[in-house]
Short mmCIF file of C-alpha atoms and ligand atoms in Angstrom, two decimals:
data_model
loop_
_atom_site.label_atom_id
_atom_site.label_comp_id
_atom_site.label_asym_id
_atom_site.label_seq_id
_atom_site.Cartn_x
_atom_site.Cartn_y
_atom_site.Cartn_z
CA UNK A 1 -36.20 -22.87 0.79
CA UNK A 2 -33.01 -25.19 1.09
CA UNK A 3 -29.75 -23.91 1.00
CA UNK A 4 -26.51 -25.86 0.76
CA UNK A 5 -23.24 -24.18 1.50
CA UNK A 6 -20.45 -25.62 0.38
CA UNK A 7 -17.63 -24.52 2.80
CA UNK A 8 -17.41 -23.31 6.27
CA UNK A 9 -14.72 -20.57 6.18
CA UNK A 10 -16.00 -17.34 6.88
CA UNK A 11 -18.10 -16.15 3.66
CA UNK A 12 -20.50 -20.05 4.03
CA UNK A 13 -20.79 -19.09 7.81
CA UNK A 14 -21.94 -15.88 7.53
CA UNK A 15 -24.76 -16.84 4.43
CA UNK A 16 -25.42 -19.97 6.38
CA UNK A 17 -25.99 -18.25 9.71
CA UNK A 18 -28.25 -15.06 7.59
CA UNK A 19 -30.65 -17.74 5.62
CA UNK A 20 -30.92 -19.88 8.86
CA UNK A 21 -31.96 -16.74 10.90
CA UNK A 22 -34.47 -15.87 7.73
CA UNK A 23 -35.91 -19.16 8.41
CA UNK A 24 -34.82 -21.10 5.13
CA UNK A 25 -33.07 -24.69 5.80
CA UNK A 26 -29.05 -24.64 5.39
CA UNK A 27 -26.61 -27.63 5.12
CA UNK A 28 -23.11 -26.43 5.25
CA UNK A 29 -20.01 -29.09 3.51
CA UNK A 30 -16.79 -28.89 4.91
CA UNK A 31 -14.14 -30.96 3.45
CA UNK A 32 -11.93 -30.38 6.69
CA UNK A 33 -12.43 -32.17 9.71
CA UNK A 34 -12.85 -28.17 11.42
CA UNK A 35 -14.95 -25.45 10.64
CA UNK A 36 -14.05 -21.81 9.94
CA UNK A 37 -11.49 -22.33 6.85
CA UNK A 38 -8.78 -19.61 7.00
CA UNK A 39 -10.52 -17.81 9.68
CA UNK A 40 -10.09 -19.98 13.33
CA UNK A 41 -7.52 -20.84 15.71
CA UNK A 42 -5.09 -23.47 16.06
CA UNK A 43 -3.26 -24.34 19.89
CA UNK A 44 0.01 -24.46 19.53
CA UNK A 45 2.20 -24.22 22.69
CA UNK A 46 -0.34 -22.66 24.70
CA UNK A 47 -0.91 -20.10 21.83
CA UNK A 48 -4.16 -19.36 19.73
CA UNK A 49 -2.47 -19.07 16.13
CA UNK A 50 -4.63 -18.73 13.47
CA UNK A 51 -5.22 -21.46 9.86
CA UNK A 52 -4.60 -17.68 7.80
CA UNK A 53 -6.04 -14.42 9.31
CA UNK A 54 -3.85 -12.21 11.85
CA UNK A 55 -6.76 -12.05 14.26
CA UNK A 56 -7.49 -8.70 12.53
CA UNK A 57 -10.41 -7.23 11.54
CA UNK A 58 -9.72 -4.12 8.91
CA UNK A 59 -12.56 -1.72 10.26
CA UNK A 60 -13.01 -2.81 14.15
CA UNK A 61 -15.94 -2.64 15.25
CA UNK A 62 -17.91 -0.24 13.23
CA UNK A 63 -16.97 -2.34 9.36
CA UNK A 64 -19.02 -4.33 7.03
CA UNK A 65 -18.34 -7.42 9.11
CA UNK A 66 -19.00 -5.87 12.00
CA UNK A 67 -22.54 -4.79 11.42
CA UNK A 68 -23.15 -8.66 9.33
CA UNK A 69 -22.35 -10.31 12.25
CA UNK A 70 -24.60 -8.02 14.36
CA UNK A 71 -27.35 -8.26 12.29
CA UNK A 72 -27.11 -12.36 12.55
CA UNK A 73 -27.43 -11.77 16.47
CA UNK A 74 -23.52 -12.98 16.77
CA UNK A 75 -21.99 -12.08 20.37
CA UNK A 76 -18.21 -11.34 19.48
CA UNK A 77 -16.68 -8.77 21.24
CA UNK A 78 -14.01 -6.41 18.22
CA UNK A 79 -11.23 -3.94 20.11
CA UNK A 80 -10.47 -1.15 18.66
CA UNK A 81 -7.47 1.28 20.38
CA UNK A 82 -5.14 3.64 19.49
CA UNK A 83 -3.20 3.72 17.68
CA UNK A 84 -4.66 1.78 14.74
CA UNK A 85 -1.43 2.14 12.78
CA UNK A 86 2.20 2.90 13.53
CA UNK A 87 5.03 2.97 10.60
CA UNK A 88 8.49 2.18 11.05
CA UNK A 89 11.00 4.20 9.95
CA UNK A 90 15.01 4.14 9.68
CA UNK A 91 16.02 6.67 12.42
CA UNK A 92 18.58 9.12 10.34
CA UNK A 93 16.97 10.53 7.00
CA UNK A 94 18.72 8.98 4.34
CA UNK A 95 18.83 5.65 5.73
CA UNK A 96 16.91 2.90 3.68
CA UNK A 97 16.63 -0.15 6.13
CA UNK A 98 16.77 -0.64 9.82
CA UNK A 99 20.49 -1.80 10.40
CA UNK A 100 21.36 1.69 12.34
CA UNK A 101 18.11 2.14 14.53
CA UNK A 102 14.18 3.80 13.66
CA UNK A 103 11.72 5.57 14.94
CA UNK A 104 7.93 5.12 14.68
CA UNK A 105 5.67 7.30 13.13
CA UNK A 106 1.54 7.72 13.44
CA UNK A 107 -0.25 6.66 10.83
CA UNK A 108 -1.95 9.64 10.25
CA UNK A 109 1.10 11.89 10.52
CA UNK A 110 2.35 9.48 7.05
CA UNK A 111 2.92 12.60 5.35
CA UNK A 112 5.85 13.97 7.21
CA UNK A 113 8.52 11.86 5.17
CA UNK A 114 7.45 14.14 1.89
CA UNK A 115 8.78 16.96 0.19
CA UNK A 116 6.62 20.58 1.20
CA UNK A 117 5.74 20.10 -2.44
CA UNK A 118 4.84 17.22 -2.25
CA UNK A 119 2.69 17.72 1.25
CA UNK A 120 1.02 20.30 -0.64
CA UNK A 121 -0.35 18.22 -3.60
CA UNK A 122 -0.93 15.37 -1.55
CA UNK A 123 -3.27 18.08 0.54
CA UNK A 124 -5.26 18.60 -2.79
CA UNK A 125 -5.29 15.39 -3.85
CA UNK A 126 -7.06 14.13 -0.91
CA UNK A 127 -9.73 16.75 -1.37
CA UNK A 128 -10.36 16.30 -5.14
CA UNK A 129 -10.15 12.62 -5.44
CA UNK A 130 -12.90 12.00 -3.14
CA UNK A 131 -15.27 13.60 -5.45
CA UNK A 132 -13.22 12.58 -8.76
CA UNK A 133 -12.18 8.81 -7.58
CA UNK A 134 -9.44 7.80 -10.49
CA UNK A 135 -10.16 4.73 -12.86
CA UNK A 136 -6.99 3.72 -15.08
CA UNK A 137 -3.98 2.12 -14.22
CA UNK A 138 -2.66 1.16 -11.00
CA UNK A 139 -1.79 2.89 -7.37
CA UNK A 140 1.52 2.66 -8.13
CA UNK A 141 1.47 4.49 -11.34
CA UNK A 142 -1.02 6.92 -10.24
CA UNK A 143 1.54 7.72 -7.51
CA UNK A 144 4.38 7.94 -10.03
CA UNK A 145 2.12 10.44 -11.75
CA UNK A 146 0.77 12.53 -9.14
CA UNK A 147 3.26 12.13 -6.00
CA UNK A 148 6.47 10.98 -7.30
CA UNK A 149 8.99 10.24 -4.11
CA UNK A 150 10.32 7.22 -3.06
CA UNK A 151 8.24 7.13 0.21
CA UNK A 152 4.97 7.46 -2.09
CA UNK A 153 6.45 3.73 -3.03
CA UNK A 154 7.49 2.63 0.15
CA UNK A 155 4.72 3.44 2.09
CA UNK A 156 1.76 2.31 -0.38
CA UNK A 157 3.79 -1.28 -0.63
CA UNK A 158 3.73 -1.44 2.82
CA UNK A 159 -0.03 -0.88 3.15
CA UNK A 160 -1.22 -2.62 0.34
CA UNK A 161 1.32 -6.01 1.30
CA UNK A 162 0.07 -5.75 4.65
CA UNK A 163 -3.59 -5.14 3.84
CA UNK A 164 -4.28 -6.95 0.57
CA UNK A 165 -0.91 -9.00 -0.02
CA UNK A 166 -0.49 -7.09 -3.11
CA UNK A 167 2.47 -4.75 -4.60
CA UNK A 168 0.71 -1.51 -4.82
CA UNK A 169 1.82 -1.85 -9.25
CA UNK A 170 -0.95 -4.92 -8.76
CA UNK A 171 -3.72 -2.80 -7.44
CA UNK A 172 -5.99 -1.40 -9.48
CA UNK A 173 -6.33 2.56 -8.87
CA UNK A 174 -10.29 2.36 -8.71
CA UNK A 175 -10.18 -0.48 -5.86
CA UNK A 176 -7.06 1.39 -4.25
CA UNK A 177 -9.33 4.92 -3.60
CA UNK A 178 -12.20 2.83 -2.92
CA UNK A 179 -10.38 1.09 0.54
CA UNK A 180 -8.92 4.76 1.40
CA UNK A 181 -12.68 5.90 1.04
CA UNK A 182 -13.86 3.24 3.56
CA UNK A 183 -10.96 3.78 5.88
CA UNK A 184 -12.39 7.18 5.92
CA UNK A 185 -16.19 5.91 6.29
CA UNK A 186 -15.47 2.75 8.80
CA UNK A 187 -12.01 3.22 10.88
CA UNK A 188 -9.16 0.72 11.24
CA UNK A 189 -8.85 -2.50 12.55
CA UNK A 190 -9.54 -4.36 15.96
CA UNK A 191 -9.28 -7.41 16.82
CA UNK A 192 -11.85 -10.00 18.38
CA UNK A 193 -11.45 -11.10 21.72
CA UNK A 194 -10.55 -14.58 21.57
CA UNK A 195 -9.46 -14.67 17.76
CA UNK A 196 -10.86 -15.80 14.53
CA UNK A 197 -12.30 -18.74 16.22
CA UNK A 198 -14.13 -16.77 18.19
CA UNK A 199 -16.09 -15.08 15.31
CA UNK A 200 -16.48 -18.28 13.26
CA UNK A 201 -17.45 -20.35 16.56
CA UNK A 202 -20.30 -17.60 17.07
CA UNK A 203 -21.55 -18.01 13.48
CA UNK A 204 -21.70 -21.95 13.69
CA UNK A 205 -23.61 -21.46 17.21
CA UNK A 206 -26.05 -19.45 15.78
CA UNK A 207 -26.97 -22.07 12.66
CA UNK A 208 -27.04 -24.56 14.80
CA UNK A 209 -28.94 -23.36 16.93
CA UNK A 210 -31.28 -22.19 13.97
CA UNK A 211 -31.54 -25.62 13.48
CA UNK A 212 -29.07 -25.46 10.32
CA UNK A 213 -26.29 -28.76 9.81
CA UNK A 214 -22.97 -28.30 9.38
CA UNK A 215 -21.04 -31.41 8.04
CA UNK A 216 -17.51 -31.87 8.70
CA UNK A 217 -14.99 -34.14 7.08
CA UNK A 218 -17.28 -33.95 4.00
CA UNK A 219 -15.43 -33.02 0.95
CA UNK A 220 -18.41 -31.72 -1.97
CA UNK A 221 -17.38 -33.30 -5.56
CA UNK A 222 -20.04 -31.78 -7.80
CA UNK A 223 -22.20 -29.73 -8.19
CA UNK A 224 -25.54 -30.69 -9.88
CA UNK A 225 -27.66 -28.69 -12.19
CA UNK A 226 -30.70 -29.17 -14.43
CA UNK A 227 -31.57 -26.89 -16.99
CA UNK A 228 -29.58 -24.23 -16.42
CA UNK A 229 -30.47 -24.13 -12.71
CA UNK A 230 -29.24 -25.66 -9.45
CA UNK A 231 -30.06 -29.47 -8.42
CA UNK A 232 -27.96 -29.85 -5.38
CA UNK A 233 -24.36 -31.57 -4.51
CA UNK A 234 -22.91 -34.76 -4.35
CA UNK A 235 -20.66 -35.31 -1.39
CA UNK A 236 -19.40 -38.62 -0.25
CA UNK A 237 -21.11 -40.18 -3.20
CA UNK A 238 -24.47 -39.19 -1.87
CA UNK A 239 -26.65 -36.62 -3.10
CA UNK A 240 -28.73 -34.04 -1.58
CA UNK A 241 -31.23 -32.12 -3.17
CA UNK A 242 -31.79 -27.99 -2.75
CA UNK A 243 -33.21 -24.63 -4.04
CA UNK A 244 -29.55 -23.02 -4.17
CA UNK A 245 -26.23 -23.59 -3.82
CA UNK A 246 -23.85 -21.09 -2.35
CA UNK A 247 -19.71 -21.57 -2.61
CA UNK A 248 -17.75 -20.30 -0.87
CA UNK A 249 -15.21 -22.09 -2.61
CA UNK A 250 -14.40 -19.20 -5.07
CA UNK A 251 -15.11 -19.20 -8.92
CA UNK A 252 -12.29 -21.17 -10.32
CA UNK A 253 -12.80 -24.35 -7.94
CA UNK A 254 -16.34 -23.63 -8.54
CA UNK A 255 -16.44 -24.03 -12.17
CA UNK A 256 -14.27 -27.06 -11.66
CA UNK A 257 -17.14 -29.15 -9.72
CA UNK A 258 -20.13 -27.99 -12.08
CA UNK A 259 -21.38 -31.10 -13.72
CA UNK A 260 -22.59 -29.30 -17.30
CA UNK A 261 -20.01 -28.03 -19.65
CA UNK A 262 -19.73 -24.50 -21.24
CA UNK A 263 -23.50 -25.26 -23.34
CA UNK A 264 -24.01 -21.31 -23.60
CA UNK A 265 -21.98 -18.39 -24.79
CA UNK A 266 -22.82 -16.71 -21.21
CA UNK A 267 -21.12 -19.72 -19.74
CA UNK A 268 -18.44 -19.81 -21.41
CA UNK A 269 -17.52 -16.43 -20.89
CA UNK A 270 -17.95 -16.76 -17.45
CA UNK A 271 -15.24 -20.29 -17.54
CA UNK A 272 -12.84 -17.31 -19.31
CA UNK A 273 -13.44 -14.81 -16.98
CA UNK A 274 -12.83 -17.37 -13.76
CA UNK A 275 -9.35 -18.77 -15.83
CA UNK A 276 -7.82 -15.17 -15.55
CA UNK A 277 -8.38 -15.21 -11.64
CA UNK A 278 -5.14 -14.96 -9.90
CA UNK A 279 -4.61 -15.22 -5.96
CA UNK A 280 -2.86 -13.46 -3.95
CA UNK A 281 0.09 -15.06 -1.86
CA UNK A 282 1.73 -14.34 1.05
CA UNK A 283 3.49 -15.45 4.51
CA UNK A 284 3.11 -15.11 7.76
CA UNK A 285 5.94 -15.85 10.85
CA UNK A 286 4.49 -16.20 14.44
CA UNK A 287 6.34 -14.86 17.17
CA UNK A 288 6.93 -15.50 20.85
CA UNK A 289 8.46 -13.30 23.32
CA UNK A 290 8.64 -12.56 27.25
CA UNK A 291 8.23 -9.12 26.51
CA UNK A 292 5.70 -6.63 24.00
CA UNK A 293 7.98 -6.75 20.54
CA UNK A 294 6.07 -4.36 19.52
CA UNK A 295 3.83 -2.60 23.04
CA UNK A 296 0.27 -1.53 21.18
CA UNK A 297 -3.02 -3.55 19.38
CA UNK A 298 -2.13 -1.45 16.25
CA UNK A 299 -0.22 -2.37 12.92
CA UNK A 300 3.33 -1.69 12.70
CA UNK A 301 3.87 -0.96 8.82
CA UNK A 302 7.40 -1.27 7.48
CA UNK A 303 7.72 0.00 4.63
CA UNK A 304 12.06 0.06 4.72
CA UNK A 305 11.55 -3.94 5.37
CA UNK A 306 13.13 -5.99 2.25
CA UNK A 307 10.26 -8.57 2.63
CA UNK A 308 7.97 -7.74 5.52
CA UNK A 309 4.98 -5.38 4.99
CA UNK A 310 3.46 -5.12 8.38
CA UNK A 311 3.83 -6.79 12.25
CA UNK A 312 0.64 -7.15 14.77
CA UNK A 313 0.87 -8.10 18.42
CA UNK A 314 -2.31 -9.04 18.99
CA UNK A 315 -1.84 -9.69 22.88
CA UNK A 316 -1.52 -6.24 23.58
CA UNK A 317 -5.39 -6.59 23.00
CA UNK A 318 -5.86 -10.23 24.29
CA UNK A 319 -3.54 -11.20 26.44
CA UNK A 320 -5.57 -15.08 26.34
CA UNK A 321 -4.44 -15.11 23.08
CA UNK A 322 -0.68 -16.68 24.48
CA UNK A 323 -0.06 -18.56 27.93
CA UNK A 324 0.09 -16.48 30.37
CA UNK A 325 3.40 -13.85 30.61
CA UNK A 326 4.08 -14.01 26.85
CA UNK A 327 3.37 -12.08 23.55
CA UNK A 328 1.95 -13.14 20.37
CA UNK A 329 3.37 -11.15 17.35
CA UNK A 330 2.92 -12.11 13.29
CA UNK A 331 4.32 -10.38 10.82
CA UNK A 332 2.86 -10.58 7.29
CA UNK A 333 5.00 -10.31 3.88
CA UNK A 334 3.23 -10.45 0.24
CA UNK A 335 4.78 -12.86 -2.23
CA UNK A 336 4.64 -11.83 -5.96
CA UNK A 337 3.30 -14.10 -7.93
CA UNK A 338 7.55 -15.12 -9.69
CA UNK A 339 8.92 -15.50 -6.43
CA UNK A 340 5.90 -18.35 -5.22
CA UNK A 341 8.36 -21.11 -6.39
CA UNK A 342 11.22 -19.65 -4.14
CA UNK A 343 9.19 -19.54 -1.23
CA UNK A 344 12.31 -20.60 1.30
CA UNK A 345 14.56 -17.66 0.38
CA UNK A 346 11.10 -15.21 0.59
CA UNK A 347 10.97 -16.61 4.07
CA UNK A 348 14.92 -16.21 4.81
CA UNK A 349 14.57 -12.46 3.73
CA UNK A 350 11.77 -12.04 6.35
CA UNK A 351 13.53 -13.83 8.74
CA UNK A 352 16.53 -11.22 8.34
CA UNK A 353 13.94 -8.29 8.68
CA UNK A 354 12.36 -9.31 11.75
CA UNK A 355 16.03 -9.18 13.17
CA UNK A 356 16.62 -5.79 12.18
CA UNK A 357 12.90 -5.14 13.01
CA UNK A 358 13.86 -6.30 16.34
CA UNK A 359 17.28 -6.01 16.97
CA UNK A 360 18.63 -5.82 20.61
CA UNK A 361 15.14 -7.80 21.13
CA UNK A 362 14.09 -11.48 22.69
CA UNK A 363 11.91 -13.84 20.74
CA UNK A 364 11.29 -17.29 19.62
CA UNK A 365 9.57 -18.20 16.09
CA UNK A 366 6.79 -20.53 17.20
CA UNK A 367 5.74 -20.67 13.45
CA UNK A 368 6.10 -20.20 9.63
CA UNK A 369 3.02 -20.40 7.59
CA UNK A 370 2.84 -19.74 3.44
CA UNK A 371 0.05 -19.23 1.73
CA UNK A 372 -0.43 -19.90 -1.82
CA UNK A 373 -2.57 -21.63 -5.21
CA UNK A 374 -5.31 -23.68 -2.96
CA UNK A 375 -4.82 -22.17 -0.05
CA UNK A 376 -3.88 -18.30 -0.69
CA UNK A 377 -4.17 -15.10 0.98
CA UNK A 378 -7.12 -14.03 -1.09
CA UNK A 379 -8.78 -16.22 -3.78
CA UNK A 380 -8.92 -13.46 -6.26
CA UNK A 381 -5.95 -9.96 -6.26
CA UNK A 382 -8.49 -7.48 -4.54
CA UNK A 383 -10.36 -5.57 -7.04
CA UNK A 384 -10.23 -8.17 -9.88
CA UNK A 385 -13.06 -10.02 -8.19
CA UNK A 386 -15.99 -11.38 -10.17
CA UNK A 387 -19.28 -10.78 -8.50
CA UNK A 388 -21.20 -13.22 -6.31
CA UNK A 389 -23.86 -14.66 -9.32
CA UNK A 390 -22.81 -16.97 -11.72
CA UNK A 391 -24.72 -18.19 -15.28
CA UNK A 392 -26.24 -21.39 -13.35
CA UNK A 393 -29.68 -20.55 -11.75
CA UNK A 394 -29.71 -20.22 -7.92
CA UNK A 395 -25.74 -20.59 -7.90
CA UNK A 396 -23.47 -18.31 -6.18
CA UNK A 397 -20.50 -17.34 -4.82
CA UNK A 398 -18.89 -15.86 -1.66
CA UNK A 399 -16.09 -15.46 0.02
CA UNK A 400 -12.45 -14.16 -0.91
CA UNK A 401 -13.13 -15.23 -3.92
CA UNK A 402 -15.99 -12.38 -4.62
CA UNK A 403 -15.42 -9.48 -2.48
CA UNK A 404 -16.93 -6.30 -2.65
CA UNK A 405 -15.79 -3.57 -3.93
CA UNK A 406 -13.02 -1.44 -1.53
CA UNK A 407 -13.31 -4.38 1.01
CA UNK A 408 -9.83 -5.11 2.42
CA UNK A 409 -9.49 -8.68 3.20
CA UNK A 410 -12.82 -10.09 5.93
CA UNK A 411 -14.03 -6.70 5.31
CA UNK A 412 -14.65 -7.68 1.70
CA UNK A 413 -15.59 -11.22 2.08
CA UNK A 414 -18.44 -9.34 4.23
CA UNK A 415 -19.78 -6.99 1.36
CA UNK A 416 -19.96 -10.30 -0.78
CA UNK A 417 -22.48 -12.07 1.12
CA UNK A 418 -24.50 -8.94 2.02
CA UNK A 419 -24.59 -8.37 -1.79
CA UNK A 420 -25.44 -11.97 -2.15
CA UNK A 421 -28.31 -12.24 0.50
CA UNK A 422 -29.94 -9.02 -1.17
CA UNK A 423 -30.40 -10.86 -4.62
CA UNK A 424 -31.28 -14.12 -2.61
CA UNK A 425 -34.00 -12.69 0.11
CA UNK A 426 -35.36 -9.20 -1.17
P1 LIG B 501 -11.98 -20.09 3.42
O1 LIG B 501 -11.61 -19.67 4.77
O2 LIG B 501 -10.88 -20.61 2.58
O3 LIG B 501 -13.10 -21.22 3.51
C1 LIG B 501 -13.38 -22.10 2.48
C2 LIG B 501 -13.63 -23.47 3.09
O4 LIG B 501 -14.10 -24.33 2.07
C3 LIG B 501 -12.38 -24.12 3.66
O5 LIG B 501 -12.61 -24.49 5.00
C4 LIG B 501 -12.15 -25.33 2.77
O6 LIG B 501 -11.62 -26.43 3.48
C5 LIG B 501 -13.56 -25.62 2.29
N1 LIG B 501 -13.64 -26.33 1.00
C6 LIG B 501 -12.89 -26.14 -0.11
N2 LIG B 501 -13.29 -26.98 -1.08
C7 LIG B 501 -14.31 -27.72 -0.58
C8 LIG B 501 -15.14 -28.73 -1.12
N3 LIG B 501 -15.03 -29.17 -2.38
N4 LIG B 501 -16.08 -29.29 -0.31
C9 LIG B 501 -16.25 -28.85 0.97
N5 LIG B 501 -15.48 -27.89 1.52
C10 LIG B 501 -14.54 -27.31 0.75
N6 LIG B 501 -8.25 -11.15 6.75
C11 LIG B 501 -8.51 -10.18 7.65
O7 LIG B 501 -9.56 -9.57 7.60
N7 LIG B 501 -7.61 -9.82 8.60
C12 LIG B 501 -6.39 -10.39 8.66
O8 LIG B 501 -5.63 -10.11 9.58
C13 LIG B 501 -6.05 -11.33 7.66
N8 LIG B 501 -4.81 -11.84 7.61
C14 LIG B 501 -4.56 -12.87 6.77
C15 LIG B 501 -3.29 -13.44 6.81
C16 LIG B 501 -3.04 -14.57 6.05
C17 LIG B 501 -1.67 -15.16 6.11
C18 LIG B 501 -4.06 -15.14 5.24
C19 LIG B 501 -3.83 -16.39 4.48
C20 LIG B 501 -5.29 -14.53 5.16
C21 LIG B 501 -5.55 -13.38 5.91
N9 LIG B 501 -6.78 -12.75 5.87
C22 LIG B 501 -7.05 -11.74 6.74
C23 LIG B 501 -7.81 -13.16 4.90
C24 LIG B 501 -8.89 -14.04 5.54
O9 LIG B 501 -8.30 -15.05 6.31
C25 LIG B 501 -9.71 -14.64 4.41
O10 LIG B 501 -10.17 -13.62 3.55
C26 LIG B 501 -10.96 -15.37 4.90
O11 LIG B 501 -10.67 -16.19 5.99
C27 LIG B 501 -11.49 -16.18 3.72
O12 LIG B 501 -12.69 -16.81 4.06
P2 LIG B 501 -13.49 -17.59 2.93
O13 LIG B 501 -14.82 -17.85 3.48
O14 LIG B 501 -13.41 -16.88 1.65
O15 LIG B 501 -12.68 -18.92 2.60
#
């Protein structure tokens, strides 16, 4: 069988590098002149910065990605310490930013800043909604429902910005319990020695080496179809002919290079479903400093921020990851979908947090990245993602763009294309 990927960011590497190892022939189309999309590094200054992720991998070394890329035969090595997670928090009760001093929490000691009453339902709610998993509405209003406190607020915005670059109000409930479920099954994050490049470098080793082509620089304008099925691709006005067609381009851009119109009600539903797609936005600052900002490989959330959901300092884990005798540190801060157009003042208010984050501190910004429309966080708000088939024969989907379900982030992307490669090999 011939398989053409279209895309080399994460979700095309990982099908590419499963059907090569299965023994079918891949082609992977990359419109950039480098592979790995929003997953790979960039040098800057002596620094491995990254084209989107935060060198961060949700569920270390024992997640959904994890276990894909050891099944493809992938040599990456993922870290995992403790802590996984830290929160910030203002030092006197009361307080509701940083300006006079914090202290850090655990993660798993997150309930301490509620009521007794509160503790106490919280202490039966994590019992009964792992058997009784709620459907309707969102986290936040579930929250306002069941655990009503400002830190129920605080503390889910915090996680959800930092995880999914979502306001916990824009997460559905059902996807919400589902990535608290798999937190529970998998663990928390690690990150992979040598960064995202490291990963994606792996994957593009292993097709290669499967005898797979990747094209660079090679930008794919259409997609072909015949009968409801898949043709192939035109890229660089030539075409080339093949069995399926796998995009990891997510649905909207998708739909935009299929050469048929809407001929069947199915398809047309599909066109309405893809048009209601919305991405998720966010930026990211890069850091530089002499000394640890932040002194462990977990997240620091902070959820008393204005604008910043979470911080990583990923050198505490790879030191390779910055010249030699400094510290790489990126904070992360969600940007709802009004405030895209005012992108400058979103990054000011950041700016302001990481000094109050860091106050008394040293440190240089290397870097401000924003991510948004074409090039966004997440192709599709976690849990509104279609699924990885489409109406057109042989044609699918991967990526951000189709995550499965409870899959923060790479984690997600992961479940897609294992969900995908069931319905394509078994
Ligand atoms: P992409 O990486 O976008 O790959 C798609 C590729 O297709 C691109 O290379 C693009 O150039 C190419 N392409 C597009 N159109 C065409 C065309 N017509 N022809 C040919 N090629 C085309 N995830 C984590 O797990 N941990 C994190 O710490 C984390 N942090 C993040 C922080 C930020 C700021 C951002 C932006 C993302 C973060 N993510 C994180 C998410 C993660 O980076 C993405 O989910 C993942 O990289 C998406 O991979 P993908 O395969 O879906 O798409």
């Amino acid at each position: 069988m011939k398989a053409i990927i279209i895309g080399s960011g994460l979700g095309g590497l990982l099908s590419a590098a499963k059907l090569s190892k299965a023994g079918h022939d891949v082609e992977v189309f990359e419109q950039l002149p480098l592979i790995g999309g929003r997953f790979t590094n960039i040098t800057y200054k002596g620094f491995q910065l990254s084209t989107g992720a935060l060198h961060m991998i949700p569920h270390g070394p024992s997640g959904p990605l994890a276990r894909l890329l050891n099944d493809v035969g992938a040599e990456v090595t993922i870290v995992r310490e403790k802590p996984a997670a830290v929160i910030r928090i203002p030092r006197k009760r009361g307080d509701t930013d940083y300006k006079f001093g914090h202290k850090d929490l655990l993660f798993e000691d997150f309930k301490l800043p509620f009521s007794l009453i509160n503790r106490i339902k919280l202490a039966f709610y994590i019992i009964y909604t792992r058997k009784n998993p709620p459907t309707e509405g969102s986290f936040d209003e579930w929250c306002t429902k069941h655990i009503e406190q400002e830190w129920s607020h605080r503390i889910s915005d915090s996680f959800f910005g930092w995880a999914l670059s979502l306001r916990s109000s824009d997460v559905p409930v059902e996807e919400a319990f589902e990535i608290i479920e798999n937190l529970y099954r998998y663990g928390g994050a690690g990150v992979p020695l040598g960064g995202c490049k490291a990963i994606t470098d792996a994957l593009a080793g292993i097709i290669r080496a499967n005898g797979g082509i990747i094209h660079t620089s090679a930008e794919v304008t259409k997609i072909v179809t015949d009968n409801g099925g898949i043709k192939g691709v035109v890229s660089e006005g030539q075409k080339y002919i093949s069995d399926l067609v796998i995009s990891d381009i997510g649905h909207s851009a998708t739909v935009d290079l299929l050469d048929s119109d809407a001929e069947s009600t199915e398809m047309q539903n599909y066109i309405n479903e893809t048009k209601k797609l919305k991405p998720s936005a966010g930026v990211k600052i890069c850091l530089s400093s002499d000394k640890p900002l932040i002194g462990h490989g977990g997240v620091l959330l902070t959820p008393y921020a204005k604008r910043i959901n979470g911080i990583n300092e990923v050198t505490n884990m790879d030191p390779a990851l910055a010249p030699a005798g400094k510290h790489l540190t990126m904070s992360h801060q969600c940007v709802c979908e009004g405030d895209i157009d005012e992108l400058e003042k979103e990054i000011e208010l950041g700016l302001r947090d990481l000094e109050d984050i860091f106050a008394g501190k040293n440190y240089e910004v290397l870097l401000i990245q924003s991510y948004s429309n074409g090039w966004p966080v997440n192709r599709s708000s976690s849990g509104t993602d279609l699924t990885n088939s489409t109406p057109v024969r042989n044609l699918f989907v991967v990526g951000d763009g189709a995550k499965g379900k409870g899959g923060i982030e790479v984690e997600g992307v992961a479940l897609g294309v294992e969900q995908t490669m069931k319905e394509i090999l078994e």
